[in-house]
Structures are given as structure tokens and as C-alpha cells.
Amino acid sequence: MTSLLASKFGTPLGYRHLPRLLALGFLVALVLLAMTNHLLMSLEVNRTADRSVQRMGAYKTSLQATINRHHYLPRILASDPRIEHALAEGTQYEPGDGAVQYISELLQSINAEAQSDEIFLMAPDGMTFWSSNFDTVHSFVGSNYGFRPYFLSAISGQQGFYFAVGATSGEPGLFLSAPVRNAANDILGVIVVKIDLRPLEHSWMESGDSVWVTDREGIIFLSSSERWHYKATRPLSETHLDLLASTRQYGMTPVTELSRLPDWNTPQWAAFDLGDVGEQMAFSSAINGYPWDMHLRLPMADIRQQVRIKQGLLLLCMAAFAGALLYYRERHRRHEAQRALEQANEVLEHRVEERTRDLREAQNALAQNQKLAALGRMSSAIAHEINQPITALRNYTASSRLLLERGKTDTVKQNIEKMDALTERLSALSRQLRIFAGKRNTGSGHASLHSPVRYALDVMQPRLEAEGIECHIDLGTERWVLANTMMLEQILVNLMGNAVDALAGHPNPLIRVQLAMTGKSSACLSIHDNGPGMDRELQTKVFEPFFTTKSVGDGMGLGLAISYSLAHDMGAELTVQSEPGSGTTFSLTFQAVVSEPAEEPA
Ligand code: ADP
């Protein structure tokens, strides 16, 4: 059955295919990882960009606030009559002349008040006449900044807005400029306020983020880390390079280009190889109202790590999914196997039922045949038993008639005695058959064992004497047992008759009848003879009906079968112990009772 199921469903879980399945799963996982790598990277970059834009919002606000704080200052100063007067009257002196130094002092006090970096005033030719740093080594006084775009804007009547590295001081700053006009609206000169943005950069650096700001051409001019100052984030045109050289916007050092990575370059973000700090991804966001862009840069490694974590999670999910699939497949397989087993069991049970039915029918047929055979054997035995005495009777009758005619009455008398014996034999046979076939007295009650033994001895006395058999009777005190006296008498007559038959021709024939208690509640009556005994095979057959070893006419094979049946009916047990050459003992075991019978059953 097991092999049948195994062949139907294969080895459990298909373990044979497991290595191949694992290799396939590994391959699929690799392909999937390769396929999802770019997609996951894009998703992660997008997600990081969103977060970066939010963080850049705060830095933009701080930058705009710093600029707005000073944005109004050049215009207000330009409308100050003292400034206008200084330009109208003071330019006749030499720059730095002590007679007009009070103007520089005025600018110095305004500069201190406004917390700007420097404030300076320029003549229409670009010459700086007055400056808040007039008393320092980096004084702007006497320097001509006519080449600077913030001057050119203001002198042409526009507001100037320009980030540059100071031509004199070398300090970077944002230059805000405005034209100074007289009452006739003529431009008398230019007032410039320089703002220092380095404290702002310092605060960015302290925040821990890497932030930079680029100008319209993509050149970094503000950064949380000074080392990226004045690096170009995209290629610069020759014209612009020339312009940078002429305006010295970012000092004398030439602007160099950061090396971009070919991937991940869009208007929203760009990737750079920053050498010692590794690959970086910069996310961009325009600063409203200014020609600048703010950038927040992050190591690509951080983004890639996030991608790897997600890939790991994806693999875990796949493994869990594959595990679940295998589990359900295995469950399904077991379920199927169980169902097949149940079906096979059902088929088997059905077959067993069929076979049992066939067997029962065959047994019934056999029993029927056996019954018929037994009936046949019994009929022929009875016919034989009856026929013989009848034939003998007929012969004796015929010979008696002849003898009477001849007057030989003595011989007739002998014949009659023989005929008497024959009728006695016929009646004994009939008695036996009546007991076997007729309605027996089956009631059991408290019975004595002594009286049935005496009865049997009385019945058997003539034969015992005729055969010269010695009898030892050892009954001891009276015992009361559960039995039926008449049945017991019949059994004892049968057993003693058999013992007498067995002792025929024995030189010292002996029968011993013994009664003994075999326990608190059982008694055993045994009839022993020292006859030839029986071998084991014979012992197994003696209780079978119609089994006899005696010659035809001497035995019918019913005595022990009837005795066994009678003993059983009255609740006793009949057994045999025998050894060839050592004699035979038949034992009757009864249930012992303590009192005399109240009334003998009928
Ligand atoms: P029957 O006496 O008509 O043969 P029984 O049923 O009484 O039938 O006995 C069956 C057989 O058992 C006898 O033919 C005999 O072979 C055997 N048998 C019975 N009693 C003894 C005995 N005491 N010793 C030896 N054989 C015996």
C-alpha cells in the first residue's frame, strides 16, 4: 500500500528536486535583483530628493532673511542728503583726504549699526572715496572698482546685486549697490553695501548637512564646507571664463570643474565624484527671487545602502512567498495522499467484506456438507447397530422354532437368553440415542457425588466381575456439587464402560474412582484405569461424535461425545489425561457447594 501511494505521489515534498529548485530560486532572485536595482535606486533617489527639498527650504529661508535684512540699505543711504552732498562736494578732494574723512566715519557708524560687512561710496568713475574700513589695512579708499558689475549696474541707474570675492580684502561677500542721484536726478556716484555670508555658511556647517549654493552658471559660491568654494558643477563656456577673469568675481584662482558622474544627472539632482568623500548626490532647488540654486548633497553610499536594505526585504518577501508556496504544495500533497490512503482503505475494507462473506458462505456450505456427512455416518452406524441384533434375533427365532419342533427346549432356552441379551443391547442403544437426540433434563442443582458413583458401580457390577477387574473407590466424605444426578449417572456408566472395554485381556485390570477437592470451590471426580492408554492424537478425537476405535457392533463412538455434552450442560467439565501404556484418567470437575440440595431437580 505504502509503495503504491509513494509511486503515485512521489517522494515527500519532491526532495529529489530540491537542489534544482533552490538553484532556480537563486537564479530568479539574482535576475530580479538586477532588474529591480535601477528601479529601486530611482525610487530611493526620488524619496531622498523629496526629503532634501524640505530641508533645503529651511536653509533658503535663512539665506533670504540675511539678505532681506540689508536689501533696503543702499537705497536708503542713496537718498541720505549727507551722502549726496559728499559726492557733490567731496570728490574735489583726494580719496582719503582728512578734510572729508567724516564721511567715512559716518559710513563706519552706519555699517556698525546695520551689522553689514562694509559700506563704501564710489565716484562715477569707479573710484572709492569713502569706506567704512577707511582705517584698516584693507581699506577700499582709493581703489577703483569700476570694473565690477555691481558698480556698472548702479551707475547705469539699476540696483546692483552681485556676489564676489573682495578685490582688495579677498573676503567674499554679497555686494548690494544703488545709484546716488541729486535733485536733478543726475547720478553722482554709487553707494555699496557688502554683506558677509560666512556666518550663514558656518551655521549650515554646524547643522551637519552638506549644503551649497550655485550661481546661474552652476558655480558654487556658498557652501557649508569651504573646500567646494568656486567649483563649477557643470562645464563653463569660454566667454564666461573670460568674464570671470575680467570681473575677478571669484578672485584670482581659476574656477575648476567638479567631476560629474554620468548617471543621475537631471535638473533636480546630479551625482559627483568628490574624491576623498566619495560619490555624492546633490539635490537642487531654485531660490525664489534670486538667480541662484540651493543644493543639498548626500553620500551615494547612504542611498545605495537603503536600496540594499529594500532589496534584502524584497528577497525576504520572496523567500517567505516561496516558503508559503512550498508549504501549501506539501499540505496539498499530504491531503491528496491521505485521500488516496482513505480510498485504498475503503477498497480494502470492501474487499475484506466480500472475502468474509464468501468465506462465511463457504463455511456454511462446508458445515452443511459436514452435517450431511455426519448424518450419513450416523445413519449407517445406527443401521448397522440395529441390523446386526435384528438379524441375530431373526436367526435365533428361526432356529428356536426348529428346535421347538424337534423338542430341544434346553437349546431354545439358551437361544432365548441370547435374544434377551440382544434386546437389552438394542434398548441400551435406543437409550443412548434418546439422551443424545431427545429433550434432556438439563437442570442442575446441589447433587451428591457418592450416590451416582454407587449407581454406576451397581450397573457395571456384572461386567466388572465377569472381567475380574479390581475396583478402588476413594470418595472420602460426602461432597455436594452443582450437578444433575441422572446426567452424572449416565456419564459415569459411560466412563466405566469404556474403562472396562479398555481393560479387556489385561492381566491385572484395575479401576480407581477418586473424589478430591481441587480448590476452595471445586471438586474433581476421576475414573482411572490401567489399560493401554491413548496417544495424543487419539486424545484429541475421543470427544468427537461417532469416533470409535472399537470393532463394528462393539462401539458407536457416541459415549464420550454425549458425556462431554452432558457435563457441559450441567456446568461441569470433562477432560482426559492419558499416556500410552500408563492407563487413562477421565476427570469431571464440578463447582462445589457447601450445603445439601433443597430439592433434587426433576
Ligand atoms: P465407543 O465406546 O462406542 O467407541 P466412546 O465415545 O465412548 O465410543 O469412546 C470413543 C473412543 O475412545 C473409544 O473407541 C476408545 O478408542 C477411546 N476410549 C474411551 N475410553 C477409553 C479408555 N478408558 N481407555 C482407552 N481408550 C478409551
XYZ file of C-alpha atoms and ligand atoms in Angstrom:
629
model
C 0.000 0.000 0.000
C 2.772 2.383 1.014
C 4.721 1.704 -2.156
C 1.558 2.125 -4.191
C 0.972 5.557 -2.656
C 4.627 6.501 -2.901
C 4.680 5.687 -6.593
C 1.557 7.718 -7.083
C 2.714 10.809 -5.196
C 6.492 10.612 -5.462
C 8.901 11.253 -2.619
C 7.612 13.577 0.114
C 7.900 17.289 -0.842
C 9.743 16.342 -4.009
C 13.050 16.400 -2.074
C 14.762 14.924 -5.133
C 14.117 18.212 -6.946
C 15.061 20.445 -4.016
C 18.646 21.298 -5.148
C 17.358 22.163 -8.630
C 14.526 24.229 -7.141
C 16.949 26.091 -4.880
C 19.305 26.836 -7.797
C 16.369 28.089 -9.875
C 15.128 30.224 -6.982
C 18.626 31.679 -6.563
C 18.806 32.493 -10.285
C 15.357 34.117 -10.274
C 16.361 36.143 -7.212
C 19.527 37.351 -8.964
C 17.642 38.345 -12.134
C 15.011 40.083 -10.045
C 17.639 41.962 -8.056
C 19.349 43.104 -11.256
C 16.008 44.143 -12.736
C 14.815 45.969 -9.661
C 18.156 47.606 -8.854
C 17.684 50.613 -11.152
C 14.011 50.942 -10.290
C 14.647 50.799 -6.551
C 17.513 53.263 -6.921
C 15.222 55.718 -8.773
C 12.554 55.339 -6.120
C 15.043 55.867 -3.321
C 16.589 58.904 -5.078
C 13.104 60.399 -5.531
C 12.262 59.787 -1.907
C 15.556 61.336 -0.748
C 15.019 64.286 -3.104
C 11.624 64.999 -1.528
C 13.134 64.989 1.947
C 16.102 67.099 0.783
C 13.832 69.728 -0.741
C 12.075 70.083 2.616
C 15.366 70.510 4.450
C 16.685 72.974 1.852
C 13.577 75.077 2.466
C 14.904 75.957 5.917
C 18.363 76.901 4.591
C 16.842 79.047 1.834
C 14.760 80.877 4.395
C 17.842 81.697 6.486
C 19.704 82.935 3.380
C 16.789 85.088 2.216
C 16.330 86.526 5.728
C 20.032 87.522 5.892
C 19.883 89.244 2.506
C 16.492 90.902 3.121
C 17.795 92.429 6.318
C 20.147 94.596 4.249
C 18.385 94.812 0.959
C 16.832 98.210 1.600
C 20.064 99.742 2.944
C 21.768 101.006 -0.327
C 18.577 102.767 -1.470
C 18.034 104.400 1.918
C 21.675 105.501 2.053
C 21.463 106.809 -1.531
C 18.637 109.113 -0.507
C 20.575 110.425 2.514
C 21.451 114.116 1.834
C 24.816 113.682 3.549
C 25.806 111.024 1.022
C 24.524 113.125 -1.871
C 26.358 116.145 -0.517
C 29.575 114.177 -0.062
C 29.540 113.086 -3.703
C 28.592 116.553 -4.932
C 31.172 118.424 -2.917
C 33.769 115.987 -1.553
C 35.102 114.477 -4.761
C 37.176 117.577 -5.276
C 39.419 116.303 -2.546
C 41.733 113.347 -2.940
C 40.353 109.976 -1.748
C 41.313 109.629 1.907
C 41.719 113.352 2.443
C 41.295 114.163 6.106
C 39.003 117.086 5.358
C 36.259 114.734 4.253
C 37.102 111.752 6.430
C 33.961 112.354 8.457
C 32.018 110.777 5.568
C 33.944 107.528 6.004
C 33.304 107.755 9.726
C 29.601 108.214 9.004
C 29.659 105.087 6.802
C 31.546 103.211 9.513
C 28.941 104.015 12.175
C 26.060 103.115 9.824
C 27.880 99.866 8.966
C 28.226 99.008 12.645
C 24.594 99.843 13.254
C 23.317 97.806 10.302
C 25.695 94.895 11.008
C 26.752 94.767 7.395
C 30.298 93.870 6.355
C 31.338 97.088 4.716
C 29.740 100.219 3.208
C 31.539 102.319 0.642
C 30.853 105.226 -1.665
C 32.178 105.459 -5.218
C 32.543 108.352 -7.643
C 31.054 107.992 -11.170
C 34.436 106.779 -12.447
C 34.509 103.853 -10.020
C 36.970 105.410 -7.550
C 36.167 104.691 -3.939
C 36.314 107.889 -1.995
C 34.842 106.786 1.306
C 34.591 103.455 3.011
C 33.640 102.090 6.436
C 37.033 100.316 6.559
C 38.985 103.505 5.815
C 41.065 102.948 8.935
C 42.079 99.308 8.215
C 44.858 97.808 6.109
C 42.240 96.563 3.668
C 40.723 99.992 3.215
C 38.808 100.359 -0.033
C 39.544 104.089 -0.169
C 41.487 104.983 -3.250
C 40.644 101.713 -5.046
C 38.777 101.802 -8.314
C 36.112 99.105 -8.640
C 34.688 100.468 -11.839
C 35.063 97.052 -13.473
C 32.731 95.387 -11.004
C 29.252 94.565 -12.307
C 27.553 95.904 -9.149
C 29.104 99.340 -9.988
C 28.194 99.128 -13.648
C 24.563 98.294 -12.782
C 24.223 101.147 -10.316
C 25.936 103.759 -12.483
C 23.522 102.870 -15.227
C 20.651 103.567 -12.841
C 19.883 99.994 -11.713
C 20.117 98.339 -8.352
C 23.258 96.173 -8.104
C 23.226 92.641 -6.702
C 26.455 90.724 -7.001
C 28.329 88.069 -5.107
C 32.099 88.252 -5.406
C 35.359 87.844 -3.633
C 36.625 91.221 -2.470
C 39.234 92.588 -4.881
C 41.127 94.245 -2.043
C 40.314 92.232 1.038
C 39.967 88.838 -0.652
C 36.941 88.308 1.591
C 33.836 87.040 -0.217
C 30.574 88.825 0.196
C 27.367 89.946 -1.408
C 27.565 93.421 -2.887
C 24.308 95.449 -2.925
C 24.565 98.760 -4.749
C 22.350 101.727 -5.640
C 22.905 104.955 -7.680
C 23.115 108.238 -5.717
C 21.235 110.984 -7.515
C 20.930 114.759 -6.981
C 17.731 116.775 -7.117
C 18.003 116.910 -10.913
C 18.141 113.144 -10.940
C 21.714 113.094 -12.187
C 23.781 110.152 -10.983
C 26.501 111.465 -8.695
C 28.018 108.137 -7.696
C 27.315 104.687 -6.293
C 26.735 103.531 -2.716
C 27.633 99.858 -1.994
C 26.801 97.658 0.990
C 28.807 94.442 1.289
C 27.218 91.610 3.290
C 29.287 88.813 4.797
C 27.545 85.457 4.286
C 30.231 83.354 6.003
C 28.385 83.250 9.405
C 25.479 81.730 7.490
C 27.770 79.120 5.962
C 29.119 78.432 9.415
C 25.624 77.784 10.774
C 24.963 75.370 7.865
C 28.168 73.523 8.632
C 27.141 73.218 12.293
C 23.783 71.736 11.300
C 25.716 68.737 9.917
C 24.192 68.941 6.457
C 26.292 69.419 3.349
C 24.746 72.395 1.575
C 25.925 74.524 -1.284
C 24.555 77.371 -3.392
C 25.401 77.850 -7.083
C 25.055 80.884 -9.303
C 23.401 80.994 -12.685
C 26.411 79.298 -14.282
C 26.493 76.485 -11.707
C 29.495 77.764 -9.750
C 29.440 77.049 -6.027
C 29.888 80.307 -4.125
C 28.363 79.408 -0.774
C 28.969 76.109 0.913
C 28.861 74.506 4.348
C 32.349 73.293 3.509
C 34.860 75.876 2.315
C 36.763 73.452 0.105
C 33.965 73.376 -2.504
C 34.004 77.167 -2.945
C 34.204 78.388 -6.534
C 33.998 74.946 -8.117
C 31.866 74.642 -11.225
C 29.179 71.954 -11.114
C 28.817 71.985 -14.903
C 31.097 72.951 -17.814
C 31.707 76.695 -18.291
C 31.791 78.454 -21.625
C 34.916 80.223 -22.788
C 33.075 83.544 -22.710
C 32.110 83.051 -19.125
C 35.604 82.038 -18.164
C 36.859 85.267 -19.785
C 34.212 87.232 -17.938
C 35.249 85.671 -14.636
C 38.828 86.621 -15.347
C 37.907 90.191 -16.151
C 35.490 90.751 -13.257
C 37.592 88.697 -10.825
C 34.234 87.675 -9.324
C 35.679 84.682 -7.527
C 39.161 86.029 -7.021
C 42.271 85.295 -8.928
C 42.155 81.499 -8.605
C 40.651 79.937 -11.744
C 37.343 78.113 -11.315
C 37.702 74.322 -11.642
C 35.025 71.845 -12.566
C 33.767 69.065 -10.264
C 33.743 65.652 -11.968
C 30.187 64.612 -12.582
C 29.033 61.011 -12.703
C 27.293 60.152 -15.957
C 24.220 58.636 -14.202
C 21.700 60.502 -12.148
C 22.010 63.884 -13.824
C 18.707 65.699 -14.123
C 17.622 69.256 -13.344
C 16.548 68.029 -9.891
C 19.740 66.201 -8.930
C 23.267 65.430 -10.038
C 25.914 62.974 -8.898
C 29.572 63.918 -8.357
C 32.727 62.074 -7.612
C 34.213 64.154 -4.837
C 37.344 62.111 -4.461
C 38.141 61.667 -0.799
C 34.488 61.997 0.353
C 33.298 59.553 -2.291
C 30.398 59.773 -4.677
C 27.833 62.372 -3.722
C 24.360 63.094 -4.895
C 23.290 66.732 -4.905
C 19.590 67.593 -4.866
C 18.707 71.027 -6.262
C 16.014 73.574 -5.583
C 15.787 77.104 -7.039
C 15.880 80.017 -4.581
C 12.865 82.191 -5.346
C 13.688 85.794 -6.237
C 17.414 85.116 -6.742
C 19.394 83.790 -9.703
C 20.702 81.003 -7.514
C 20.046 77.335 -6.778
C 20.420 75.649 -3.448
C 21.786 72.086 -3.258
C 21.887 69.514 -0.504
C 24.352 66.747 -1.089
C 24.351 63.244 0.405
C 26.762 60.324 0.039
C 25.550 57.929 -2.683
C 26.585 55.144 -0.295
C 23.693 56.127 2.048
C 21.205 55.866 -0.802
C 22.687 52.601 -2.066
C 22.511 51.160 1.446
C 18.803 51.989 1.590
C 18.385 50.283 -1.790
C 20.227 47.196 -0.494
C 18.005 47.104 2.612
C 14.946 47.206 0.374
C 16.404 44.504 -1.873
C 17.047 42.406 1.237
C 13.437 42.920 2.289
C 12.321 42.011 -1.214
C 14.391 38.814 -1.072
C 12.931 38.020 2.344
C 9.419 38.525 0.988
C 10.245 36.299 -1.989
C 11.690 33.629 0.299
C 8.620 33.851 2.539
C 6.379 33.620 -0.519
C 8.335 30.636 -1.860
C 8.207 29.047 1.599
C 4.460 29.576 1.775
C 4.077 28.089 -1.719
C 6.123 25.035 -0.778
C 4.184 24.687 2.465
C 0.804 24.783 0.702
C 2.078 22.423 -2.007
C 3.254 19.999 0.646
C -0.048 20.309 2.522
C -1.952 19.687 -0.684
C 0.242 16.666 -1.436
C -0.311 15.235 2.057
C -4.002 15.880 1.737
C -4.057 14.028 -1.582
C -2.004 11.171 -0.137
C -4.368 10.985 2.834
C -7.340 10.891 0.497
C -5.737 8.182 -1.614
C -4.974 6.217 1.548
C -8.563 6.532 2.679
C -9.807 5.437 -0.734
C -7.381 2.500 -0.742
C -8.583 1.606 2.760
C -12.168 1.758 1.630
C -11.396 -0.537 -1.317
C -9.530 -2.872 1.008
C -12.358 -2.908 3.536
C -14.813 -3.596 0.747
C -12.665 -6.490 -0.460
C -12.274 -7.858 3.070
C -16.052 -7.698 3.480
C -16.527 -9.534 0.186
C -13.982 -12.199 1.128
C -15.508 -12.593 4.601
C -18.921 -13.027 3.012
C -17.513 -15.593 0.569
C -15.751 -17.355 3.415
C -18.876 -17.402 5.542
C -20.857 -18.815 2.649
C -18.154 -21.427 2.065
C -18.142 -22.253 5.793
C -21.915 -22.557 5.813
C -21.726 -24.832 2.782
C -18.991 -26.854 4.471
C -20.955 -27.068 7.725
C -23.967 -28.176 5.727
C -21.856 -30.810 3.987
C -20.354 -31.867 7.296
C -23.800 -32.125 8.828
C -24.956 -34.238 5.893
C -21.805 -36.355 6.133
C -22.286 -36.774 9.895
C -25.938 -37.666 9.314
C -24.819 -40.242 6.728
C -22.230 -41.689 9.101
C -24.713 -41.742 11.965
C -27.426 -43.356 9.825
C -25.098 -46.084 8.633
C -23.754 -46.682 12.188
C -27.287 -46.848 13.649
C -28.487 -49.025 10.780
C -25.522 -51.305 11.340
C -26.013 -51.377 15.156
C -29.713 -52.219 14.733
C -29.382 -54.567 11.785
C -26.921 -56.861 13.487
C -29.056 -57.700 16.549
C -32.193 -57.838 14.364
C -30.531 -60.342 12.004
C -29.287 -62.304 15.010
C -32.769 -62.159 16.585
C -34.303 -63.380 13.337
C -31.792 -66.232 13.171
C -32.372 -67.136 16.812
C -36.148 -67.033 16.265
C -35.911 -69.305 13.216
C -33.532 -71.725 14.960
C -35.696 -71.692 18.149
C -38.744 -72.558 16.049
C -36.889 -75.531 14.539
C -35.501 -76.558 17.929
C -39.018 -76.400 19.440
C -40.319 -78.590 16.608
C -37.575 -81.026 17.426
C -38.305 -80.681 21.137
C -34.896 -79.366 22.108
C -36.198 -76.943 24.700
C -32.890 -76.633 26.520
C -31.197 -75.188 23.470
C -34.262 -72.946 22.876
C -33.823 -71.652 26.407
C -30.239 -70.736 25.600
C -31.420 -69.015 22.421
C -33.966 -67.018 24.378
C -31.256 -65.856 26.792
C -29.153 -64.724 23.853
C -32.198 -62.990 22.326
C -32.777 -61.304 25.671
C -29.198 -60.020 25.638
C -29.689 -58.758 22.085
C -32.874 -56.849 23.003
C -31.043 -55.431 26.018
C -28.352 -54.197 23.672
C -30.979 -52.668 21.367
C -32.656 -50.899 24.265
C -29.258 -49.611 25.505
C -28.636 -48.195 22.035
C -32.046 -46.620 21.950
C -31.461 -45.146 25.419
C -28.197 -43.601 24.297
C -29.792 -42.140 21.181
C -32.715 -40.799 23.196
C -30.355 -38.996 25.522
C -28.430 -37.558 22.602
C -31.395 -36.578 20.463
C -34.280 -36.140 22.859
C -35.083 -33.354 25.230
C -32.664 -33.838 28.114
C -33.069 -32.985 31.709
C -30.684 -30.077 31.830
C -31.402 -28.607 35.226
C -28.535 -28.504 37.721
C -28.793 -28.420 41.463
C -26.988 -29.432 44.611
C -26.117 -33.072 43.998
C -24.234 -35.685 45.969
C -21.325 -37.440 44.246
C -21.435 -40.611 46.306
C -24.801 -41.901 45.123
C -24.173 -41.558 41.324
C -20.853 -43.402 41.772
C -22.648 -46.169 43.685
C -25.326 -46.344 40.965
C -22.719 -46.694 38.207
C -20.835 -49.373 40.147
C -24.106 -51.294 40.644
C -24.889 -51.111 36.917
C -21.365 -52.138 35.977
C -21.027 -54.810 38.687
C -21.792 -57.823 36.397
C -19.186 -56.777 33.849
C -16.588 -55.882 36.465
C -16.958 -59.286 37.991
C -17.006 -61.031 34.601
C -13.720 -59.351 33.609
C -12.184 -59.821 37.087
C -11.493 -56.100 37.436
C -10.291 -54.801 40.756
C -12.041 -51.592 41.880
C -10.544 -48.971 44.233
C -13.140 -46.485 45.362
C -11.829 -43.493 47.282
C -14.614 -40.961 47.749
C -13.825 -39.632 51.199
C -16.509 -37.537 52.958
C -19.713 -36.683 51.195
C -19.331 -33.746 48.806
C -22.031 -31.578 47.363
C -21.591 -30.152 43.925
C -23.599 -28.316 41.287
C -24.771 -31.159 39.001
C -27.675 -33.245 37.711
C -27.767 -36.728 39.301
C -29.301 -38.532 36.309
C -26.867 -36.987 33.847
C -23.993 -37.716 36.172
C -25.084 -41.371 36.434
C -25.221 -41.616 32.636
C -21.707 -40.072 32.324
C -20.235 -42.389 34.974
C -21.787 -45.504 33.356
C -20.234 -44.433 30.009
C -16.786 -43.741 31.506
C -16.746 -47.015 33.485
C -17.998 -48.945 30.461
C -15.097 -47.533 28.403
C -12.642 -48.394 31.203
C -13.950 -51.982 31.304
C -13.646 -52.180 27.480
C -10.072 -50.845 27.643
C -9.097 -53.405 30.301
C -10.229 -56.393 28.254
C -7.446 -59.013 28.268
C -5.378 -57.068 30.824
C -3.521 -59.384 33.273
C -4.179 -57.136 36.345
C -7.109 -54.934 35.433
C -7.752 -52.059 37.857
C -10.228 -49.201 38.032
C -9.782 -46.435 40.563
C -12.539 -43.912 41.329
C -11.367 -40.906 43.347
C -13.045 -37.768 44.647
C -10.889 -34.809 45.704
C -11.249 -31.100 46.346
C -9.130 -29.187 43.825
C -9.602 -25.788 45.369
C -11.930 -23.979 47.745
C -14.842 -24.176 45.374
C -14.244 -27.075 43.002
C -14.313 -30.854 43.284
C -12.795 -33.411 40.908
C -14.134 -36.916 40.356
C -11.647 -39.056 38.389
C -12.055 -42.553 36.855
C -8.687 -44.123 36.200
C -7.925 -47.433 34.511
C -4.562 -49.097 33.964
C -5.472 -50.028 30.415
C -3.429 -49.408 27.212
C -3.870 -45.627 27.347
C -4.073 -43.290 24.333
C -1.602 -41.316 22.322
C -2.012 -37.552 21.918
C -3.748 -37.734 18.551
C -6.313 -40.186 19.871
C -6.980 -37.961 22.892
C -7.899 -35.067 20.597
C -10.522 -37.139 18.838
C -12.224 -39.096 21.611
C -14.917 -36.458 22.279
C -15.943 -36.297 18.631
C -19.309 -37.893 17.896
C -19.076 -41.247 16.086
C -15.370 -41.574 16.718
C -14.552 -45.103 17.818
C -11.640 -47.498 17.660
C -13.832 -50.415 18.570
C -14.889 -53.052 16.090
C -18.253 -52.803 14.365
C -21.011 -53.783 16.750
C -18.917 -53.021 19.874
C -18.864 -49.226 19.700
C -20.789 -46.367 18.101
C -18.461 -43.524 19.167
C -21.263 -41.701 20.962
C -20.476 -42.372 24.634
C -17.808 -39.706 25.233
C -19.458 -37.155 22.895
C -22.691 -37.494 24.889
C -20.838 -37.455 28.223
C -18.938 -34.319 27.253
C -22.140 -32.615 26.190
C -23.976 -33.655 29.397
C -21.111 -32.454 31.594
C -21.109 -29.133 29.794
C -24.894 -28.791 30.153
C -24.791 -29.220 33.904
C -21.906 -26.812 34.377
C -19.126 -29.361 34.844
C -16.053 -30.081 32.736
C -14.897 -33.436 31.359
C -11.207 -33.841 30.491
C -8.880 -36.707 29.664
C -5.249 -37.423 30.645
C -3.620 -40.482 29.170
C -0.244 -41.959 28.302
C 0.150 -44.969 26.027
C 0.992 -47.910 28.373
C 0.161 -45.982 31.581
C -3.599 -46.047 31.507
C -6.243 -43.360 31.162
C -7.881 -40.946 33.565
C -11.145 -39.134 32.807
C -11.772 -36.233 35.201
C -15.042 -34.462 35.956
C -14.591 -31.081 37.602
C -17.617 -29.604 39.408
C -18.366 -26.414 41.172
C -18.502 -27.389 44.872
C -21.342 -26.170 47.090
C -21.489 -26.274 50.880
C -24.995 -27.452 51.637
C -27.266 -30.377 50.766
C -29.759 -29.889 47.931
C -33.047 -28.312 48.962
C -34.814 -30.310 46.315
C -33.420 -32.529 43.603
C -34.374 -31.136 40.196
C -36.794 -33.298 38.247
P -17.238 -46.146 21.880
O -17.037 -46.616 23.266
O -18.540 -46.516 21.296
O -16.103 -46.400 20.970
P -16.810 -43.614 23.060
O -17.145 -42.260 22.624
O -17.287 -43.977 24.425
O -17.314 -44.548 21.954
O -15.255 -43.790 23.014
C -14.533 -43.357 21.882
C -13.180 -43.993 21.848
O -12.381 -43.528 22.910
C -13.155 -45.428 22.034
O -13.412 -46.146 20.817
C -11.732 -45.672 22.507
O -10.847 -45.783 21.453
C -11.420 -44.451 23.286
N -11.524 -44.677 24.725
C -12.518 -44.289 25.522
N -12.255 -44.613 26.821
C -11.039 -45.187 26.821
C -10.195 -45.716 27.867
N -10.581 -45.738 29.162
N -9.005 -46.249 27.523
C -8.610 -46.238 26.228
N -9.345 -45.739 25.199
C -10.564 -45.243 25.502
